[in-house]
XYZ file of N, CA and C in Angstrom:
291
model
N -11.375 -8.501 11.332
C -10.785 -7.279 11.106
C -9.929 -7.229 9.764
N -10.406 -6.290 8.784
C -9.554 -6.450 7.412
C -8.125 -5.815 7.532
N -7.770 -5.295 8.586
C -6.453 -4.773 8.656
C -5.748 -4.888 9.982
N -4.628 -5.664 9.803
C -4.049 -6.041 11.156
C -2.470 -5.487 10.948
N -2.029 -4.474 11.740
C -0.709 -3.887 11.673
C 0.257 -4.474 12.627
N 1.278 -5.036 12.022
C 2.214 -5.726 12.852
C 3.476 -4.764 13.028
N 4.659 -5.257 13.516
C 5.901 -4.452 13.724
C 6.454 -4.253 12.364
N 6.195 -5.214 11.440
C 6.931 -4.864 9.990
C 5.930 -5.345 8.748
N 4.896 -6.141 9.187
C 4.041 -6.602 8.161
C 2.483 -6.161 8.562
N 1.802 -5.683 7.397
C 0.445 -5.431 7.478
C -0.310 -6.668 6.934
N -1.324 -7.188 7.508
C -2.025 -8.348 6.932
C -3.416 -7.733 6.534
N -3.725 -7.785 5.309
C -5.053 -7.316 4.730
C -5.797 -8.526 4.415
N -7.019 -8.598 5.118
C -7.976 -9.712 4.883
C -9.372 -9.219 4.506
N -10.122 -9.935 3.759
C -11.332 -9.591 3.196
C -11.369 -8.304 2.476
N -12.357 -7.501 2.805
C -12.549 -6.140 1.990
C -11.874 -5.180 2.864
N -10.858 -4.450 2.260
C -10.143 -3.268 2.807
C -10.976 -2.084 2.289
N -11.715 -1.290 3.062
C -12.570 -0.237 2.765
C -11.611 1.062 2.833
N -12.127 2.098 2.360
C -11.711 3.463 2.581
C -11.409 3.897 3.973
N -12.157 3.389 4.879
C -11.930 3.645 6.346
C -10.602 3.220 6.801
N -10.169 1.951 6.198
C -8.788 1.536 6.682
C -7.656 2.096 5.907
N -8.025 2.813 4.804
C -6.862 3.495 4.060
C -5.863 4.359 4.866
N -6.525 5.205 5.656
C -5.625 6.199 6.379
C -4.910 5.576 7.404
N -5.506 4.730 8.305
C -4.441 4.046 9.223
C -3.435 3.179 8.642
N -3.703 2.599 7.432
C -2.604 1.894 6.680
C -1.653 2.922 6.211
N -2.023 3.996 5.596
C -1.011 4.888 5.035
C -0.125 5.557 6.106
N -0.756 5.730 7.364
C 0.103 6.107 8.478
C 0.899 5.303 8.904
N 0.535 3.923 9.075
C 1.457 2.725 9.432
C 2.704 2.636 8.498
N 2.285 2.777 7.206
C 3.408 2.603 6.184
C 4.464 3.803 6.158
N 3.821 5.093 6.507
C 4.771 6.204 6.719
C 5.755 5.978 7.932
N 5.306 5.226 8.958
C 6.013 5.112 10.186
C 6.869 3.821 10.253
N 6.631 2.922 9.294
C 7.375 1.565 9.365
C 8.354 1.408 8.196
N 9.509 1.708 8.402
C 10.592 1.533 7.414
C 10.630 -0.255 7.074
N 10.768 -0.405 5.821
C 10.855 -1.788 5.283
C 9.577 -2.440 5.424
N 8.490 -1.787 5.485
C 7.213 -2.462 5.606
C 6.889 -3.448 4.543
N 6.228 -4.490 4.919
C 5.693 -5.572 3.868
C 4.187 -5.633 4.134
N 3.570 -6.282 3.080
C 2.165 -6.562 3.289
C 1.745 -7.990 2.729
N 0.882 -8.518 3.509
C 0.494 -9.859 3.333
C -0.985 -9.742 2.759
N -1.185 -10.084 1.487
C -2.392 -9.948 0.856
C -3.221 -11.241 0.532
N -2.698 -12.408 1.194
C -3.225 -13.680 0.859
C -4.811 -13.734 0.959
N -5.333 -13.133 1.972
C -6.901 -13.483 2.135
C -7.485 -12.146 1.804
N -6.912 -11.063 1.193
C -7.534 -9.985 0.762
C -8.539 -10.184 -0.520
N -9.643 -9.883 -0.486
C -10.650 -10.099 -1.472
C -10.982 -8.716 -2.266
N -10.792 -7.631 -1.720
C -11.109 -6.250 -2.308
C -10.176 -5.266 -1.700
N -9.733 -4.498 -2.522
C -8.908 -3.472 -1.877
C -9.248 -2.016 -2.563
N -9.766 -1.157 -1.636
C -10.213 0.140 -2.134
C -9.138 0.861 -2.819
N -9.464 1.774 -3.674
C -8.527 2.341 -4.452
C -7.531 3.276 -3.391
N -8.189 3.846 -2.416
C -7.277 4.581 -1.498
C -6.283 3.808 -0.795
N -6.736 2.572 -0.488
C -5.595 1.536 0.119
C -4.600 1.154 -0.816
N -5.039 0.978 -2.215
C -4.012 0.661 -3.170
C -2.963 1.885 -3.338
N -3.436 3.013 -3.374
C -2.601 4.309 -3.557
C -1.665 4.249 -2.449
N -2.111 4.105 -1.135
C -1.298 4.016 0.068
C 0.010 2.963 -0.282
N -0.348 1.812 -0.655
C 0.636 0.782 -0.941
C 1.486 1.120 -1.998
N 0.987 1.691 -3.152
C 1.749 2.117 -4.272
C 2.754 3.377 -3.870
N 2.240 4.176 -3.097
C 3.090 5.314 -2.686
C 4.313 4.985 -1.761
N 3.907 4.022 -0.932
C 4.988 3.517 0.050
C 5.982 2.555 -0.750
N 5.489 2.019 -1.850
C 6.448 1.150 -2.493
C 6.717 -0.206 -1.595
N 5.706 -0.612 -1.123
C 5.611 -1.673 -0.104
C 6.045 -3.079 -0.827
N 6.613 -3.739 -0.249
C 6.828 -5.253 -0.785
C 5.777 -6.219 -0.253
N 5.291 -6.963 -1.194
C 4.239 -8.018 -1.004
C 4.997 -9.174 -0.412
N 4.797 -9.556 0.766
C 5.333 -10.690 1.380
C 4.527 -12.047 1.048
N 3.207 -11.816 0.850
C 2.581 -13.071 0.421
C 1.469 -12.623 -0.459
N 1.514 -13.035 -1.671
C 0.550 -12.489 -2.832
C -0.815 -12.961 -2.438
N -1.830 -12.339 -3.092
C -3.166 -12.653 -3.057
C -3.755 -13.956 -3.564
N -4.709 -14.605 -3.018
C -5.387 -15.749 -3.752
C -6.276 -15.269 -4.641
N -7.005 -14.146 -4.446
C -8.017 -13.706 -5.095
C -7.401 -13.376 -6.727
N -8.226 -13.900 -7.721
C -7.875 -13.794 -8.925
C -7.530 -12.503 -9.548
N -8.471 -11.680 -9.227
C -8.393 -10.190 -9.958
C -7.213 -9.593 -9.233
N -6.952 -9.623 -7.929
C -5.880 -9.063 -7.211
C -4.571 -9.638 -7.610
N -4.529 -10.843 -7.802
C -3.316 -11.540 -8.218
C -2.845 -10.999 -9.482
N -3.913 -11.034 -10.414
C -3.641 -10.640 -11.949
C -3.316 -9.233 -12.138
N -3.924 -8.308 -11.405
C -3.895 -6.839 -11.755
C -3.094 -6.197 -10.648
N -3.391 -6.348 -9.458
C -2.958 -5.293 -8.341
C -1.523 -5.920 -8.018
N -1.443 -7.166 -7.868
C 0.078 -7.640 -7.328
C 1.188 -7.180 -8.360
N 1.029 -7.427 -9.585
C 1.963 -6.886 -10.488
C 2.379 -5.242 -10.394
N 1.343 -4.624 -10.094
C 1.387 -3.036 -9.872
C 2.251 -2.883 -8.566
N 1.999 -3.537 -7.527
C 2.661 -3.459 -6.447
C 4.296 -3.951 -6.519
N 4.432 -5.048 -7.268
C 5.817 -5.543 -7.566
C 6.546 -4.503 -8.248
N 6.068 -3.970 -9.238
C 6.763 -2.820 -9.985
C 7.111 -1.583 -9.214
N 6.118 -1.287 -8.443
C 6.308 -0.035 -7.523
C 7.422 -0.317 -6.561
N 7.428 -1.511 -5.930
C 8.424 -1.977 -4.955
C 9.782 -1.993 -5.484
N 9.929 -2.172 -6.791
C 11.156 -2.497 -7.418
C 11.759 -1.257 -8.318
N 10.872 -0.276 -8.472
C 11.182 0.888 -9.254
C 12.195 1.711 -8.561
N 13.076 2.339 -9.357
C 13.965 3.189 -8.857
C 13.347 4.383 -8.109
N 14.011 4.993 -7.169
C 13.410 6.070 -6.521
C 13.108 7.252 -7.395
N 12.087 7.932 -7.221
C 11.762 9.090 -7.992
C 11.658 10.377 -6.955
N 12.022 11.402 -7.437
C 11.877 12.640 -6.496
C 10.452 12.723 -5.961
N 10.391 12.984 -4.604
C 9.187 13.449 -3.981
C 8.734 14.834 -4.515
N 7.317 14.954 -4.547
C 6.855 16.158 -4.845
C 7.314 17.303 -3.978
N 7.561 18.490 -4.582
C 8.003 19.663 -3.755
C 6.808 20.138 -2.961
N 7.053 20.628 -1.789
C 6.151 21.242 -0.834
C 6.241 22.706 -1.061
N 5.398 23.398 -1.887
C 5.459 24.740 -2.113
C 4.689 25.615 -0.974
N 4.042 24.881 -0.217
C 3.212 25.578 0.946
C 4.200 26.381 1.863
N 5.441 25.953 1.945
C 6.311 26.495 2.822
C 7.263 27.850 2.278
N 6.790 28.011 0.968
C 7.511 29.118 0.372
C 7.084 30.547 1.068
N 8.289 31.493 1.088
C 8.033 32.639 1.641
C 7.242 33.446 0.701
N 6.504 34.445 1.052
C 5.637 35.287 0.225
C 6.355 36.697 0.275
N 6.761 37.127 -1.008
C 7.486 38.462 -0.981
C 6.692 39.613 -0.398
C-alpha cells in the first residue's frame, strides 16, 4: 500500500497516485504537527505534492529516490519552514444584497 497513515506520520511508499491524494489531504487537515516519511516513495502525483505543500508538512525521512530528493524534498523543506501566509478568503459565504 503506497499510503500508510499513522497517528502523526504518513508513510509514502512506491507510487503515490491521484487516488491517494484526497485521503492524504484529509489526514493532513486533521493531524496537527503531521510529518511525512518519503524514504521509499518513488513517484508522487502532483495532487499529493500539492497536499503536502499546502499542509506545510515536515519531512521526517527524506526520499532515497534521486529525483524526489533533488527536486521535491527541497520544496517541502521550504514550505515547512516558510512564514505563515494568510489563507485564501472564502467569498462563498458573502451575503447577497
